[in-house]
Coordinates of C-alpha atoms in Angstrom, one line a residue:
X29 CA -0.1 -0.2 -0.1
X30 CA 1.2 3.4 -0.7
X31 CA 2.6 4.9 2.4
X32 CA 1.0 8.5 1.5
X33 CA -2.3 6.9 1.2
X34 CA -1.8 5.2 4.5
X35 CA -0.6 8.2 6.4
X36 CA -3.4 10.2 5.1
X37 CA -6.3 7.8 5.9
X38 CA -4.6 7.7 9.7
X39 CA -4.5 11.4 10.0
X40 CA -8.1 11.7 8.9
X41 CA -9.0 8.7 11.6
X42 CA -7.1 10.5 14.4
X43 CA -8.8 13.7 13.2
X44 CA -12.5 12.0 13.6
X45 CA -11.4 10.7 17.1
X46 CA -10.7 14.7 17.9
X47 CA -13.9 15.6 16.6
X48 CA -16.0 12.8 18.4
X49 CA -14.2 13.9 21.6
X50 CA -15.5 17.4 21.1
X51 CA -18.7 15.6 22.1
X52 CA -17.3 15.5 25.6
X53 CA -16.6 19.0 25.5
X54 CA -20.0 19.8 24.8
X55 CA -21.3 17.8 27.9
X56 CA -19.1 19.5 30.2
X57 CA -19.8 22.8 28.4
X58 CA -23.7 22.5 28.6
X59 CA -23.8 20.9 31.9
X60 CA -21.8 23.5 33.6
X61 CA -23.8 26.4 31.9
X62 CA -27.0 25.0 33.0
X63 CA -28.6 24.0 36.7
X64 CA -27.7 21.0 38.5
X65 CA -31.0 19.3 38.4
X66 CA -30.8 19.1 34.4
X67 CA -27.1 17.9 34.3
X68 CA -27.6 14.3 34.2
X69 CA -30.3 14.8 31.2
X70 CA -28.0 17.0 29.2
X71 CA -25.1 14.4 29.8
X72 CA -27.0 11.4 28.8
X73 CA -28.9 13.3 25.9
X74 CA -25.7 14.1 24.1
X75 CA -24.6 10.6 24.0
X76 CA -27.9 9.6 22.5
X77 CA -27.5 12.3 20.1
X78 CA -24.4 10.8 18.8
X79 CA -26.3 7.4 18.6
X80 CA -29.3 9.0 16.5
X81 CA -27.4 11.1 14.2
X82 CA -24.6 8.2 13.4
X83 CA -27.7 5.9 12.4
X84 CA -29.3 8.2 10.3
X85 CA -26.3 9.6 8.4
X86 CA -25.5 6.0 8.0
X87 CA -29.1 5.2 6.2
X88 CA -29.4 8.4 4.3
X89 CA -27.5 11.4 5.5
X90 CA -24.2 10.5 3.5
X91 CA -26.4 9.5 0.6
X92 CA -28.3 12.9 0.5
X93 CA -24.5 15.0 0.7
X94 CA -22.4 13.1 -1.3
X95 CA -24.8 10.4 -3.7
X96 CA -25.4 11.1 -7.1
X97 CA -28.1 13.3 -7.7
X98 CA -28.3 17.2 -8.7
X99 CA -27.5 20.6 -7.3
X100 CA -30.1 20.4 -4.6
X101 CA -29.8 16.8 -3.1
X102 CA -27.9 13.6 -3.8
X103 CA -29.8 10.4 -4.2
X104 CA -27.4 7.5 -4.0
X105 CA -25.0 5.6 -1.7
X106 CA -27.9 5.0 1.0
X107 CA -27.0 2.7 3.9
X108 CA -23.7 3.0 3.2
X109 CA -21.1 0.3 3.4
X110 CA -18.7 0.4 0.2
X111 CA -15.1 -0.8 1.6
X112 CA -13.7 -0.6 -2.0
X113 CA -14.1 3.1 -3.0
X114 CA -11.7 5.9 -2.7
X115 CA -12.8 9.6 -2.1
X116 CA -10.5 12.6 -2.1
X117 CA -7.6 10.2 -1.6
X118 CA -8.9 8.7 1.3
X119 CA -10.6 5.2 1.9
X120 CA -14.3 5.5 1.3
X121 CA -15.1 4.5 4.8
X122 CA -12.7 6.6 6.3
X123 CA -14.2 9.8 4.6
X124 CA -17.6 8.6 5.7
X125 CA -16.9 8.4 9.5
X126 CA -15.3 12.0 9.6
X127 CA -18.1 13.4 7.7
X128 CA -20.3 11.5 10.4
X129 CA -18.5 13.4 13.1
X130 CA -19.5 16.9 11.9
X131 CA -23.4 15.8 11.4
X132 CA -23.4 14.9 15.0
X133 CA -21.8 18.1 16.3
X134 CA -24.3 19.9 14.1
X135 CA -27.2 18.3 15.8
X136 CA -25.5 19.1 19.4
X137 CA -25.5 22.4 18.5
X138 CA -29.3 22.5 17.4
X139 CA -30.3 21.0 20.5
X140 CA -28.5 24.1 22.5
X141 CA -32.0 25.9 22.0
X142 CA -34.1 23.2 23.6
X143 CA -31.9 23.3 27.2
X144 CA -33.6 22.8 30.5
X145 CA -37.4 22.8 29.0
X146 CA -38.1 20.5 26.4
X147 CA -39.6 17.0 26.2
X148 CA -37.2 13.8 25.7
X149 CA -39.7 12.4 22.9
X150 CA -39.2 15.9 21.1
X151 CA -35.3 15.4 21.2
X152 CA -35.5 11.9 19.8
X153 CA -38.1 12.8 16.7
X154 CA -36.2 16.2 16.1
X155 CA -32.7 14.3 15.9
X156 CA -33.9 12.0 13.0
X157 CA -35.6 15.1 11.1
X158 CA -32.4 17.4 11.4
X159 CA -29.9 14.7 10.5
X160 CA -32.0 13.5 7.5
X161 CA -33.6 16.8 6.2
X162 CA -31.7 20.0 7.3
X163 CA -28.2 19.3 7.9
X164 CA -27.7 17.1 4.7
X165 CA -29.1 19.4 2.4
X166 CA -27.3 22.8 3.2
X167 CA -23.8 20.2 3.2
X168 CA -24.9 19.0 0.0
X169 CA -25.1 22.8 -1.6
X170 CA -21.7 23.4 0.0
X171 CA -19.5 20.5 0.3
X172 CA -21.4 18.0 -1.9
X173 CA -21.2 19.3 -5.2
X174 CA -24.4 21.6 -5.1
X175 CA -25.2 24.8 -6.3
X176 CA -23.4 26.7 -3.9
X177 CA -20.2 24.7 -4.5
X178 CA -20.7 25.6 -8.2
X179 CA -20.8 29.3 -7.1
X180 CA -17.4 29.0 -5.4
X181 CA -18.7 29.1 -1.8
X182 CA -15.7 29.2 0.6
X183 CA -16.7 26.8 3.7
X184 CA -13.3 24.8 4.5
X185 CA -14.4 23.0 7.7
X186 CA -18.0 24.2 8.4
X187 CA -18.7 27.8 9.9
X188 CA -22.1 27.6 7.8
X189 CA -22.6 24.1 7.1
X190 CA -22.1 22.8 10.6
X191 CA -22.1 26.2 13.0
X192 CA -24.5 28.3 11.4
X193 CA -27.3 25.5 10.1
X194 CA -27.2 24.1 13.7
X195 CA -27.9 27.5 15.4
X196 CA -30.6 28.4 13.3
X197 CA -32.4 25.2 14.3
X198 CA -31.7 26.3 17.8
X199 CA -33.4 29.6 17.1
X200 CA -36.6 28.1 16.0
X201 CA -36.5 25.7 18.9
X202 CA -36.0 28.7 21.1
X203 CA -38.5 30.9 19.6
X204 CA -41.3 28.2 20.0
X205 CA -40.3 26.5 23.3
X206 CA -40.4 30.3 24.8
X207 CA -38.1 31.4 27.9
X208 CA -37.3 29.1 31.0
X209 CA -39.8 29.8 33.9
X210 CA -38.6 32.7 35.8
X211 CA -36.0 34.0 33.2
X212 CA -38.1 37.0 32.4
X213 CA -40.2 39.2 34.7
X214 CA -43.3 41.0 33.9
X215 CA -42.0 44.3 33.2
X216 CA -39.6 43.2 30.6
X217 CA -36.6 42.7 32.7
X218 CA -34.5 39.6 32.7
X219 CA -33.0 37.1 35.8
X220 CA -29.6 35.8 35.1
X221 CA -30.2 31.8 35.5
X222 CA -26.5 31.0 35.9
X223 CA -25.1 27.6 35.3
X224 CA -24.1 25.3 38.3
X225 CA -20.2 24.9 37.4
X226 CA -18.0 27.4 35.7
X227 CA -15.2 24.9 36.1
X228 CA -16.8 22.3 34.1
X229 CA -17.9 25.0 31.4
X230 CA -14.1 25.8 31.2
X231 CA -12.8 22.5 30.8
X232 CA -15.7 21.8 28.2
X233 CA -14.2 24.9 26.1
X234 CA -10.8 23.3 26.5
X235 CA -11.6 20.1 25.3
X236 CA -13.5 21.6 22.3
X237 CA -10.8 23.9 21.7
X238 CA -8.4 20.6 21.4
X239 CA -11.2 18.9 19.3
X240 CA -10.8 21.7 16.7
X241 CA -7.4 20.9 15.5
X242 CA -9.3 17.7 14.2
X243 CA -12.3 19.5 13.0
X244 CA -10.3 22.2 11.1
X245 CA -7.0 20.3 10.7
X246 CA -8.8 17.1 9.6
X247 CA -10.4 19.1 6.8
X248 CA -6.9 19.0 4.9
X249 CA -7.7 15.3 4.5
X250 CA -4.3 14.6 4.3
X251 CA -0.6 15.0 5.3
X252 CA 1.0 15.8 2.0
X253 CA 2.7 19.1 2.4
X254 CA 2.0 19.3 6.4
X255 CA -0.8 22.0 5.4
X256 CA -2.6 20.9 8.4
X257 CA 0.0 22.6 10.5
X258 CA -0.8 26.0 9.1
X259 CA -4.5 25.4 9.7
X260 CA -3.9 24.6 13.3
X261 CA -1.7 27.7 13.5
X262 CA -4.6 30.0 12.3
X263 CA -7.0 27.9 14.3
X264 CA -5.0 28.9 17.3
X265 CA -4.6 32.4 17.0
X266 CA -8.2 32.9 16.2
X267 CA -9.4 31.3 19.1
X268 CA -6.6 33.0 21.6
X269 CA -7.7 36.6 20.1
X270 CA -11.3 35.6 20.6
X271 CA -11.0 34.9 24.1
X272 CA -8.9 38.0 24.9
X273 CA -11.3 40.4 23.1
X274 CA -14.3 39.2 24.6
X275 CA -12.7 39.8 28.1
X276 CA -11.4 43.1 27.2
X277 CA -15.1 44.0 25.8
X278 CA -17.3 43.0 28.6
X279 CA -14.7 44.5 31.4
X280 CA -15.0 47.7 29.7
X281 CA -18.9 47.9 29.2
X282 CA -19.7 46.2 32.5
X283 CA -16.8 46.8 34.7
X284 CA -16.7 43.0 35.6
X285 CA -14.4 40.1 34.1
X286 CA -16.9 38.0 33.3
X287 CA -15.9 34.2 32.8
X288 CA -18.7 32.9 30.5
X289 CA -18.3 35.6 28.3
X290 CA -14.5 35.0 28.1
X291 CA -15.4 31.4 27.5
X292 CA -18.0 32.2 24.7
X293 CA -15.1 34.8 23.0
X294 CA -12.7 31.7 22.7
X295 CA -15.5 29.6 21.2
X296 CA -16.6 32.6 18.8
X297 CA -13.0 32.8 17.6
X298 CA -13.0 29.0 16.9
X299 CA -16.1 28.9 15.0
X300 CA -15.4 32.0 13.1
X301 CA -12.0 30.9 11.8
X302 CA -13.5 27.5 10.8
X303 CA -14.6 28.8 7.2
X304 CA -11.5 30.8 6.7
X305 CA -8.6 28.8 8.4
X306 CA -7.4 27.7 4.9
X307 CA -7.7 31.1 3.0
X308 CA -6.4 33.5 5.3
X309 CA -2.9 34.8 7.0
X310 CA -2.2 34.6 10.4
X311 CA -2.8 38.1 11.2
X312 CA -6.0 38.1 9.6
X313 CA -6.9 35.3 12.0
X314 CA -6.2 37.3 14.9
X315 CA -8.5 40.0 13.2
X316 CA -11.3 37.4 12.7
X317 CA -10.8 36.1 16.3
X318 CA -10.9 39.4 17.9
X319 CA -13.9 40.8 15.8
X320 CA -15.8 37.5 17.0
X321 CA -14.7 38.1 20.6
X322 CA -16.2 41.6 20.3
X323 CA -19.5 40.5 18.4
X324 CA -20.2 37.5 20.9
X325 CA -20.8 39.8 23.7
X326 CA -23.2 42.1 22.2
X327 CA -24.9 39.5 20.5
X328 CA -25.5 37.9 23.9
X329 CA -27.0 41.2 25.0
X330 CA -28.8 41.5 21.8
X331 CA -31.0 38.2 22.4
X332 CA -31.3 39.0 26.0
X333 CA -33.2 42.3 25.3
X334 CA -34.8 40.4 22.6
X335 CA -36.4 38.2 25.2
X336 CA -34.9 35.1 23.5
X337 CA -33.7 32.6 26.4
X338 CA -30.6 30.9 24.9
X339 CA -29.4 29.1 28.0
X340 CA -25.8 28.1 26.4
X341 CA -25.4 30.9 23.8
X342 CA -25.6 28.9 21.0
X343 CA -27.3 31.5 18.9
X344 CA -24.4 33.6 19.4
X345 CA -21.4 31.7 19.4
X346 CA -22.6 29.1 16.6
X347 CA -25.0 31.5 14.6
X348 CA -23.3 35.0 14.9
X349 CA -19.9 34.1 14.8
X350 CA -20.4 31.6 12.3
X351 CA -22.0 34.1 10.0
X352 CA -19.0 36.6 10.6
X353 CA -16.3 33.7 9.8
X354 CA -18.0 32.5 6.7
X355 CA -18.2 36.5 5.5
X356 CA -14.6 37.0 6.8
X357 CA -13.1 34.9 3.6
X358 CA -14.7 37.3 1.5
X359 CA -12.5 40.1 2.8
X360 CA -9.5 38.3 4.0
X361 CA -8.6 35.5 1.5
X362 CA -5.2 35.7 -0.1
X363 CA -4.7 34.8 -3.6
X364 CA -2.2 32.2 -3.2
X365 CA -4.4 30.4 -0.6
X366 CA -7.4 30.5 -2.7
X367 CA -5.7 29.3 -5.8
X368 CA -4.5 26.1 -3.4
X369 CA -8.1 25.4 -1.7
X370 CA -10.2 26.7 -4.5
X371 CA -12.4 30.0 -4.6
X372 CA -11.2 33.5 -5.1
X373 CA -9.3 36.3 -3.1
X374 CA -11.2 38.5 -1.1
X375 CA -11.8 42.1 -1.1
X376 CA -8.9 43.2 0.7
X377 CA -6.6 41.2 -1.6
X378 CA -7.8 43.0 -4.7
X379 CA -10.7 40.0 -5.4
X380 CA -13.6 42.8 -5.4
X381 CA -16.9 42.0 -4.2
X382 CA -17.3 38.6 -6.2
X383 CA -16.3 36.2 -3.5
X384 CA -17.8 38.3 -0.7
X385 CA -21.3 38.4 -2.5
X386 CA -21.2 34.5 -2.8
X387 CA -20.5 34.1 0.8
X388 CA -23.3 36.4 1.7
X389 CA -25.5 34.5 -0.4
X390 CA -24.5 31.3 1.2
X391 CA -24.9 32.6 4.8
X392 CA -28.4 34.1 3.9
X393 CA -29.9 30.8 1.9
X394 CA -28.6 28.3 4.3
X395 CA -29.7 30.0 7.5
X396 CA -33.1 30.7 6.0
X397 CA -33.4 27.4 4.9
X398 CA -32.4 25.6 8.1
X399 CA -34.6 28.1 10.5
X400 CA -37.5 27.4 8.0
X401 CA -37.5 23.6 8.0
X402 CA -36.8 23.5 11.4
X403 CA -39.3 25.9 12.5
X404 CA -41.9 23.6 10.2
X405 CA -41.0 20.3 11.9
X406 CA -41.2 21.9 15.2
X407 CA -44.8 23.4 15.0
X408 CA -45.8 19.9 13.4
X409 CA -44.3 18.2 16.4
X410 CA -46.1 20.7 18.6
X411 CA -49.5 19.5 17.3
X412 CA -48.7 15.8 17.5
X413 CA -47.3 15.3 20.7
X414 CA -49.9 18.1 22.4
X415 CA -46.5 20.4 22.9
X416 CA -42.8 20.6 23.1
X417 CA -42.2 21.4 26.6
X418 CA -42.4 19.4 29.8
X419 CA -45.0 20.6 32.5
X420 CA -44.3 23.4 34.6
X421 CA -43.9 21.0 37.4
X422 CA -41.7 19.0 35.5
X423 CA -39.7 21.9 34.3
X424 CA -39.3 23.1 38.5
X425 CA -38.2 19.8 39.6
X426 CA -35.6 19.5 36.5
X427 CA -35.4 17.0 33.5
X428 CA -33.2 14.7 35.5
X429 CA -36.1 13.4 37.6
X430 CA -39.0 14.3 35.3
X431 CA -37.4 12.7 32.4
X432 CA -35.3 9.9 33.6
X433 CA -36.2 9.3 37.1
X434 CA -33.2 10.2 39.0
X435 CA -30.7 12.8 39.3
X436 CA -27.6 13.4 37.9
X437 CA -26.1 14.5 41.4
X438 CA -28.2 12.4 43.8
X439 CA -26.2 13.3 46.8
X440 CA -27.1 16.9 46.3
X441 CA -30.6 16.8 45.6
X442 CA -33.2 16.7 48.4
X443 CA -33.7 13.3 49.4
X444 CA -37.4 11.5 50.0
X445 CA -38.6 11.3 53.6
X446 CA -37.6 7.9 54.9
X447 CA -40.4 5.4 55.1
X448 CA -40.1 2.3 57.2
X449 CA -43.3 0.9 55.4
X450 CA -41.4 1.0 52.1
X451 CA -40.2 -2.7 50.9
X452 CA -36.6 -3.1 51.1
X453 CA -36.4 -0.1 53.4

């Protein structure tokens, strides 16, 4: 076997493992950012999400993205099981499992809009629908040879495909589910429903940060020329700049060095550089990260004032930063890197508004499609299931107990009164 072929495949499998481990980062990030009474539910739901996303992606998702079809959708390679084909210099199965991990990440982002109030049955049905009819369509348009790919849309590792698509589904869920009990007062003011463990949240961000080197670096699909090292460099710079910028702006505006905002700044920098990491110079990666860190703070404030309850800030981190990251390649893409990776140079390198226009079009149609289809699916589920949300009593006692019958932290929750007459007491 050709050594380079083998090395490329080994690298992409390592990248797949890194991306899969990002789910562990999401578990800690989401559990730490929400209340203790929902921690077990969030952790278990995330693993369950990976299970459903994997099965649906195997059955139809991969075929809808990469199968033979038209500019809108692929229509072959369902129930994938080919061990003989090669795709982009990789064994077909290696390419398949790497792409599968991205689909699972997009679904996990979408579920951020459901946090602390949705029925488990809604999670299950929506997971199937999102993995079959929302994510694969956008991915086909941009990565599967669809109509946006034909226009030259640049999205190296998924600022639009993964992050914006997931965030728009989260926005639809957040609007329909309405705010958590106690989030907003009758006079329109809001209450801070703080997460229960900032250490969990910070560790979750660090795991995601490490996983991003598989997310972006693995998207080079090989080791030839060691270009993955350059991608890692721009990824690191953007994340660092996002964290610092977010801390500076929140401190200047509020007088407090808010930890959740700083953590969201790091994630916003990572999300923003995901589309442009292979197209921009290191100085531009720093600018992209700084802008992401700034806008994530103002975006969080905007959604709060708009009475949109976003418990884990998925809309700001993955949606707003995803839009900025996608547009940034239209500003900063260099001629050399654009020629190397496909596409056209950005506005600041003499490319005019052509590439920026393509990027804007891609953002607009992808966001509109993901939001509209998610909204319709959730409205149908609302009718069929008699509502998307648990009862007020169930929300107050927490989803750990109401949906699963046990707490994630049983020793820290109220105990039942001892009853000597109960069997086994």
